[in-house]
């Protein structure tokens, strides 16, 4: 009797153990299925999955679009190093490359391109950082062609500060629709003098500027106006300008109305576009790329961060 009871008990116990293991496997597969694997946004579930399941190779759907950071006039690799480091600390992305382009258009890289990196960050450095926007637009083209040929990158985001943003817009208007080059998904301009440093627009309101464009147009702005129809419609744009709220009416270097002059061209040409004005002492031109408010705007625009 005791032997029969013991056998029955062991059979029942084994059945419960088997059911428990089966339910555990089912639950695990449901959790993995709920994680969005084809998204540019960063959330804790995605980070947790990639770190805890590192033995499983990443699929192409999990690879985010690289973001290129382009410094301004007399800038360097250090211009965006702080912002990139802060993004890394928040697990929004990881720096993988520094790409340097020479005046003759030759390109070299340091670092290591890793196809499995989530939101790879790339610093772009112009060896001649004081050249004009036309040549810099050609150098941006050279960088994108290099990344496409060397690493098969076919989509990027661009973030430019000051002259770097002007040159990025020049690139987009001149080359942005060429099918042989990587598509630019999103473009962020920070402290960019799109209408150069002309005077005569001081009395114009921002509403009038947005609706009609600037009263006084620089040669740069006229060139942009003439070619804006070539800007790729799929490239959304965020324009960040600074206002230190003093008599400069801008970030201390770039007038706010020069930065926002591009709004009229974008809106009238059907580009998905928005702008943000940063105020306070850290809205100074050289501090915009060190401002955590700017960090948050850039991260949200590029990666839909929470």
Tab-separated table of C-alpha atoms in Angstrom:
chain	number	residue	atom	x	y	z
A	1	UNK	CA	0.000	0.000	0.000
A	2	UNK	CA	2.771	2.385	1.012
A	3	UNK	CA	4.708	1.475	-2.108
A	4	UNK	CA	1.665	2.110	-4.337
A	5	UNK	CA	1.055	5.488	-2.652
A	6	UNK	CA	4.708	6.490	-3.062
A	7	UNK	CA	4.665	5.620	-6.772
A	8	UNK	CA	1.430	7.617	-7.313
A	9	UNK	CA	2.884	10.618	-5.449
A	10	UNK	CA	6.039	10.590	-7.573
A	11	UNK	CA	4.002	10.416	-10.801
A	12	UNK	CA	1.859	13.410	-9.748
A	13	UNK	CA	4.951	15.388	-8.612
A	14	UNK	CA	6.718	14.752	-11.913
A	15	UNK	CA	3.615	15.941	-13.795
A	16	UNK	CA	3.538	19.255	-11.892
A	17	UNK	CA	7.257	19.807	-12.556
A	18	UNK	CA	6.785	19.190	-16.271
A	19	UNK	CA	3.812	21.595	-16.424
A	20	UNK	CA	5.824	24.252	-14.591
A	21	UNK	CA	8.735	24.024	-17.042
A	22	UNK	CA	6.402	24.214	-20.010
A	23	UNK	CA	4.650	27.319	-18.688
A	24	UNK	CA	8.001	28.993	-18.025
A	25	UNK	CA	9.069	28.526	-21.658
A	26	UNK	CA	5.753	29.869	-22.965
A	27	UNK	CA	5.946	32.952	-20.750
A	28	UNK	CA	9.491	33.689	-21.887
A	29	UNK	CA	8.567	33.559	-25.564
A	30	UNK	CA	5.624	35.936	-25.052
A	31	UNK	CA	7.879	38.518	-23.355
A	32	UNK	CA	10.361	38.421	-26.229
A	33	UNK	CA	7.563	38.845	-28.732
A	34	UNK	CA	6.396	42.012	-27.013
A	35	UNK	CA	9.756	43.767	-27.465
A	36	UNK	CA	9.800	45.945	-30.640
A	37	UNK	CA	12.871	44.796	-32.518
A	38	UNK	CA	12.525	47.158	-35.495
A	39	UNK	CA	12.492	50.567	-33.877
A	40	UNK	CA	14.787	53.563	-33.583
A	41	UNK	CA	13.473	54.307	-30.107
A	42	UNK	CA	15.400	53.245	-27.041
A	43	UNK	CA	13.521	51.834	-24.071
A	44	UNK	CA	14.570	49.800	-21.081
A	45	UNK	CA	13.055	46.590	-22.379
A	46	UNK	CA	15.095	46.787	-25.573
A	47	UNK	CA	18.301	47.542	-23.685
A	48	UNK	CA	17.594	44.746	-21.209
A	49	UNK	CA	16.943	42.245	-23.967
A	50	UNK	CA	20.125	43.066	-25.898
A	51	UNK	CA	22.325	42.889	-22.793
A	52	UNK	CA	20.816	39.745	-21.269
A	53	UNK	CA	20.575	37.857	-24.551
A	54	UNK	CA	23.992	38.719	-25.987
A	55	UNK	CA	24.588	35.159	-27.176
A	56	UNK	CA	21.835	35.583	-29.766
A	57	UNK	CA	23.060	37.438	-32.891
A	58	UNK	CA	21.313	40.684	-33.771
A	59	UNK	CA	19.200	40.753	-36.903
A	60	UNK	CA	19.322	43.642	-39.400
A	61	UNK	CA	15.954	44.842	-38.068
A	62	UNK	CA	17.600	45.619	-34.728
A	63	UNK	CA	20.310	47.818	-36.252
A	64	UNK	CA	19.526	51.514	-35.861
A	65	UNK	CA	20.471	54.291	-38.259
A	66	UNK	CA	23.933	55.828	-37.659
A	67	UNK	CA	23.992	59.478	-36.607
A	68	UNK	CA	26.775	61.731	-37.910
A	69	UNK	CA	27.829	64.787	-35.855
A	70	UNK	CA	29.344	67.648	-37.867
A	71	UNK	CA	31.199	70.484	-36.148
A	72	UNK	CA	31.131	74.149	-37.091
A	73	UNK	CA	33.669	76.737	-38.253
A	74	UNK	CA	37.043	76.167	-36.516
A	75	UNK	CA	35.477	73.197	-34.727
A	76	UNK	CA	37.040	69.825	-34.047
A	77	UNK	CA	36.358	66.320	-32.800
A	78	UNK	CA	35.812	67.867	-29.380
A	79	UNK	CA	32.777	69.899	-30.489
A	80	UNK	CA	30.334	67.030	-30.119
A	81	UNK	CA	32.387	64.755	-27.860
A	82	UNK	CA	30.503	65.887	-24.764
A	83	UNK	CA	27.063	65.347	-26.273
A	84	UNK	CA	28.059	61.932	-27.629
A	85	UNK	CA	29.471	60.928	-24.223
A	86	UNK	CA	26.238	61.967	-22.511
A	87	UNK	CA	24.208	59.938	-24.992
A	88	UNK	CA	26.433	56.943	-24.289
A	89	UNK	CA	25.990	57.379	-20.539
A	90	UNK	CA	22.205	57.308	-21.026
A	91	UNK	CA	22.459	54.222	-23.292
A	92	UNK	CA	20.903	56.158	-26.183
A	93	UNK	CA	23.724	55.146	-28.509
A	94	UNK	CA	27.403	54.273	-28.779
A	95	UNK	CA	30.282	56.055	-30.464
A	96	UNK	CA	31.853	53.750	-33.037
A	97	UNK	CA	33.864	55.941	-35.409
A	98	UNK	CA	35.617	59.240	-35.910
A	99	UNK	CA	35.776	59.969	-39.639
A	100	UNK	CA	38.207	62.611	-40.914
A	101	UNK	CA	37.982	64.109	-44.389
A	102	UNK	CA	40.891	65.948	-45.983
A	103	UNK	CA	40.560	68.958	-48.323
A	104	UNK	CA	41.103	66.667	-51.324
A	105	UNK	CA	38.084	64.588	-50.256
A	106	UNK	CA	40.059	61.595	-48.988
A	107	UNK	CA	38.501	59.960	-45.938
A	108	UNK	CA	40.000	57.997	-43.050
A	109	UNK	CA	38.513	56.529	-39.904
A	110	UNK	CA	39.490	55.586	-36.369
A	111	UNK	CA	37.467	53.264	-34.186
A	112	UNK	CA	35.629	50.149	-35.245
A	113	UNK	CA	32.359	49.907	-37.130
A	114	UNK	CA	30.132	47.373	-35.398
A	115	UNK	CA	27.043	46.276	-37.269
A	116	UNK	CA	25.345	45.146	-34.070
A	117	UNK	CA	25.595	48.529	-32.331
A	118	UNK	CA	22.308	50.138	-31.362
A	119	UNK	CA	22.235	53.765	-32.561
A	120	UNK	CA	25.882	54.060	-33.663
A	121	UNK	CA	27.325	57.560	-33.266
A	122	UNK	CA	29.940	58.897	-35.695
A	123	UNK	CA	31.995	62.089	-35.301
A	124	UNK	CA	32.852	63.806	-38.591
A	125	UNK	CA	35.970	65.996	-38.621
A	126	UNK	CA	37.006	68.397	-41.382
A	127	UNK	CA	40.803	68.621	-41.494
A	128	UNK	CA	40.319	72.149	-42.835
A	129	UNK	CA	37.693	73.422	-40.420
A	130	UNK	CA	37.728	76.979	-41.785
A	131	UNK	CA	36.709	76.247	-45.371
A	132	UNK	CA	33.476	77.326	-47.064
A	133	UNK	CA	30.114	75.577	-47.017
A	134	UNK	CA	30.351	74.507	-50.661
A	135	UNK	CA	33.534	72.523	-50.115
A	136	UNK	CA	32.221	71.159	-46.823
A	137	UNK	CA	29.074	69.946	-48.594
A	138	UNK	CA	31.349	68.047	-50.993
A	139	UNK	CA	33.239	66.610	-48.013
A	140	UNK	CA	30.005	65.445	-46.397
A	141	UNK	CA	29.217	63.720	-49.678
A	142	UNK	CA	32.665	62.087	-49.600
A	143	UNK	CA	32.057	60.844	-46.048
A	144	UNK	CA	28.660	59.365	-46.904
A	145	UNK	CA	30.023	57.713	-50.039
A	146	UNK	CA	32.873	56.260	-47.966
A	147	UNK	CA	30.524	54.892	-45.300
A	148	UNK	CA	28.338	53.346	-47.969
A	149	UNK	CA	31.251	51.701	-49.764
A	150	UNK	CA	33.183	50.562	-46.686
A	151	UNK	CA	30.359	49.601	-44.332
A	152	UNK	CA	27.286	49.321	-46.576
A	153	UNK	CA	25.535	52.104	-44.679
A	154	UNK	CA	22.513	53.253	-46.649
A	155	UNK	CA	20.709	55.460	-44.095
A	156	UNK	CA	22.000	58.136	-41.727
A	157	UNK	CA	20.938	61.033	-39.519
A	158	UNK	CA	22.834	64.330	-39.540
A	159	UNK	CA	23.422	66.655	-36.571
A	160	UNK	CA	25.286	69.876	-37.350
A	161	UNK	CA	26.364	72.810	-35.212
A	162	UNK	CA	26.657	76.312	-36.690
A	163	UNK	CA	28.568	76.117	-39.991
A	164	UNK	CA	28.275	72.332	-39.832
A	165	UNK	CA	24.496	72.671	-40.051
A	166	UNK	CA	24.741	75.198	-42.900
A	167	UNK	CA	27.022	72.838	-44.823
A	168	UNK	CA	24.682	69.921	-44.071
A	169	UNK	CA	21.743	71.844	-45.545
A	170	UNK	CA	23.899	72.747	-48.533
A	171	UNK	CA	24.674	69.034	-48.957
A	172	UNK	CA	20.989	68.079	-48.726
A	173	UNK	CA	19.951	70.632	-51.325
A	174	UNK	CA	22.832	69.770	-53.662
A	175	UNK	CA	23.194	65.995	-53.263
A	176	UNK	CA	20.432	64.799	-50.932
A	177	UNK	CA	18.334	63.187	-53.653
A	178	UNK	CA	21.131	61.204	-55.311
A	179	UNK	CA	20.165	57.548	-55.207
A	180	UNK	CA	23.741	56.283	-54.945
A	181	UNK	CA	24.251	58.002	-51.568
A	182	UNK	CA	22.802	57.038	-48.181
A	183	UNK	CA	19.380	58.467	-47.409
A	184	UNK	CA	19.313	61.129	-44.700
A	185	UNK	CA	16.359	60.324	-42.458
A	186	UNK	CA	16.580	63.143	-39.935
A	187	UNK	CA	18.506	66.390	-39.819
A	188	UNK	CA	19.188	68.490	-36.715
A	189	UNK	CA	20.559	72.031	-37.022
A	190	UNK	CA	21.940	73.714	-33.890
A	191	UNK	CA	22.779	77.435	-33.875
A	192	UNK	CA	22.974	77.701	-37.670
A	193	UNK	CA	23.246	81.100	-39.439
A	194	UNK	CA	21.053	80.187	-42.401
A	195	UNK	CA	20.636	83.860	-43.372
A	196	UNK	CA	24.284	84.610	-42.609
A	197	UNK	CA	24.858	87.766	-40.538
A	198	UNK	CA	22.911	90.370	-42.500
A	199	UNK	CA	21.240	93.315	-40.780
A	200	UNK	CA	17.865	94.840	-41.469
A	201	UNK	CA	15.530	92.189	-40.094
A	202	UNK	CA	15.584	93.397	-36.504
A	203	UNK	CA	12.076	94.889	-36.577
A	204	UNK	CA	10.470	91.893	-38.281
A	205	UNK	CA	8.425	89.685	-35.936
A	206	UNK	CA	8.995	85.932	-35.819
A	207	UNK	CA	5.486	85.353	-37.132
A	208	UNK	CA	6.219	87.573	-40.126
A	209	UNK	CA	9.564	85.827	-40.623
A	210	UNK	CA	7.949	82.380	-40.622
A	211	UNK	CA	5.151	83.450	-42.918
A	212	UNK	CA	7.072	85.540	-45.467
A	213	UNK	CA	10.768	84.842	-44.996
A	214	UNK	CA	13.337	87.529	-44.106
A	215	UNK	CA	13.008	91.084	-45.371
A	216	UNK	CA	16.745	91.232	-46.080
A	217	UNK	CA	18.226	88.091	-47.639
A	218	UNK	CA	21.878	87.141	-47.706
A	219	UNK	CA	23.464	85.536	-50.756
A	220	UNK	CA	23.484	82.266	-48.795
A	221	UNK	CA	19.766	82.455	-48.140
A	222	UNK	CA	19.004	83.324	-51.763
A	223	UNK	CA	20.944	80.225	-52.843
A	224	UNK	CA	18.961	78.105	-50.400
A	225	UNK	CA	15.697	79.601	-51.654
A	226	UNK	CA	16.662	78.860	-55.265
A	227	UNK	CA	17.442	75.198	-54.534
A	228	UNK	CA	15.089	74.298	-51.705
A	229	UNK	CA	12.829	72.290	-54.010
A	230	UNK	CA	15.682	69.783	-54.267
A	231	UNK	CA	15.690	69.154	-50.518
A	232	UNK	CA	14.616	65.496	-50.015
A	233	UNK	CA	11.067	65.498	-48.699
A	234	UNK	CA	11.678	62.367	-46.609
A	235	UNK	CA	14.312	64.172	-44.512
A	236	UNK	CA	12.591	65.651	-41.461
A	237	UNK	CA	14.266	68.602	-39.772
A	238	UNK	CA	14.635	69.958	-36.246
A	239	UNK	CA	16.071	73.484	-36.012
A	240	UNK	CA	17.404	74.537	-32.581
A	241	UNK	CA	18.346	78.160	-31.974
A	242	UNK	CA	19.608	79.978	-28.884
A	243	UNK	CA	18.440	83.204	-27.261
A	244	UNK	CA	20.511	84.487	-24.346
A	245	UNK	CA	17.903	87.246	-24.009
A	246	UNK	CA	20.150	90.260	-24.315
A	247	UNK	CA	20.618	92.959	-26.943
A	248	UNK	CA	22.149	90.420	-29.354
A	249	UNK	CA	18.703	88.906	-29.989
A	250	UNK	CA	20.255	85.505	-30.483
A	251	UNK	CA	22.854	83.159	-29.017
A	252	UNK	CA	25.511	85.854	-28.753
A	253	UNK	CA	26.921	84.969	-32.182
A	254	UNK	CA	24.062	83.923	-34.472
A	255	UNK	CA	20.938	86.133	-34.561
A	256	UNK	CA	17.795	84.174	-33.801
A	257	UNK	CA	16.197	85.480	-36.997
A	258	UNK	CA	19.090	84.185	-39.090
A	259	UNK	CA	18.641	80.743	-37.567
A	260	UNK	CA	14.869	80.744	-38.054
A	261	UNK	CA	14.939	82.281	-41.542
A	262	UNK	CA	14.931	78.761	-43.001
A	263	UNK	CA	11.506	78.029	-41.464
A	264	UNK	CA	9.655	79.745	-44.292
A	265	UNK	CA	11.464	77.747	-46.991
A	266	UNK	CA	10.899	74.425	-45.237
A	267	UNK	CA	7.240	74.992	-44.531
A	268	UNK	CA	6.372	76.274	-48.015
A	269	UNK	CA	8.100	73.271	-49.596
A	270	UNK	CA	6.211	70.666	-47.601
A	271	UNK	CA	9.118	69.503	-45.429
A	272	UNK	CA	8.275	68.015	-42.031
A	273	UNK	CA	9.955	70.651	-39.893
A	274	UNK	CA	9.893	72.199	-36.441
A	275	UNK	CA	12.049	74.574	-34.448
A	276	UNK	CA	12.890	75.089	-30.784
A	277	UNK	CA	14.254	78.177	-29.035
A	278	UNK	CA	16.597	77.588	-26.079
A	279	UNK	CA	16.906	80.479	-23.617
A	280	UNK	CA	19.244	81.346	-20.746
A	281	UNK	CA	22.987	81.529	-20.249
A	282	UNK	CA	23.593	78.033	-21.635
A	283	UNK	CA	21.913	79.141	-24.854
A	284	UNK	CA	25.164	80.877	-25.843
A	285	UNK	CA	26.408	79.727	-29.240
A	286	UNK	CA	29.336	77.619	-28.066
A	287	UNK	CA	27.299	76.191	-25.181
A	288	UNK	CA	24.347	74.906	-27.183
A	289	UNK	CA	26.018	71.551	-27.848
A	290	UNK	CA	26.776	71.288	-24.101
A	291	UNK	CA	23.211	72.103	-23.032
A	292	UNK	CA	21.225	69.169	-21.611
A	293	UNK	CA	17.988	70.749	-22.894
A	294	UNK	CA	19.435	70.480	-26.377
A	295	UNK	CA	20.506	66.895	-25.623
A	296	UNK	CA	16.920	65.999	-24.746
A	297	UNK	CA	15.493	67.629	-27.883
A	298	UNK	CA	18.024	65.915	-30.151
A	299	UNK	CA	17.565	62.482	-28.529
A	300	UNK	CA	13.789	62.701	-28.672
A	301	UNK	CA	13.817	63.792	-32.304
A	302	UNK	CA	16.285	61.124	-33.435
A	303	UNK	CA	15.279	58.172	-31.285
A	304	UNK	CA	11.886	59.008	-29.723
A	305	UNK	CA	13.386	58.717	-26.244
A	306	UNK	CA	10.982	58.756	-23.272
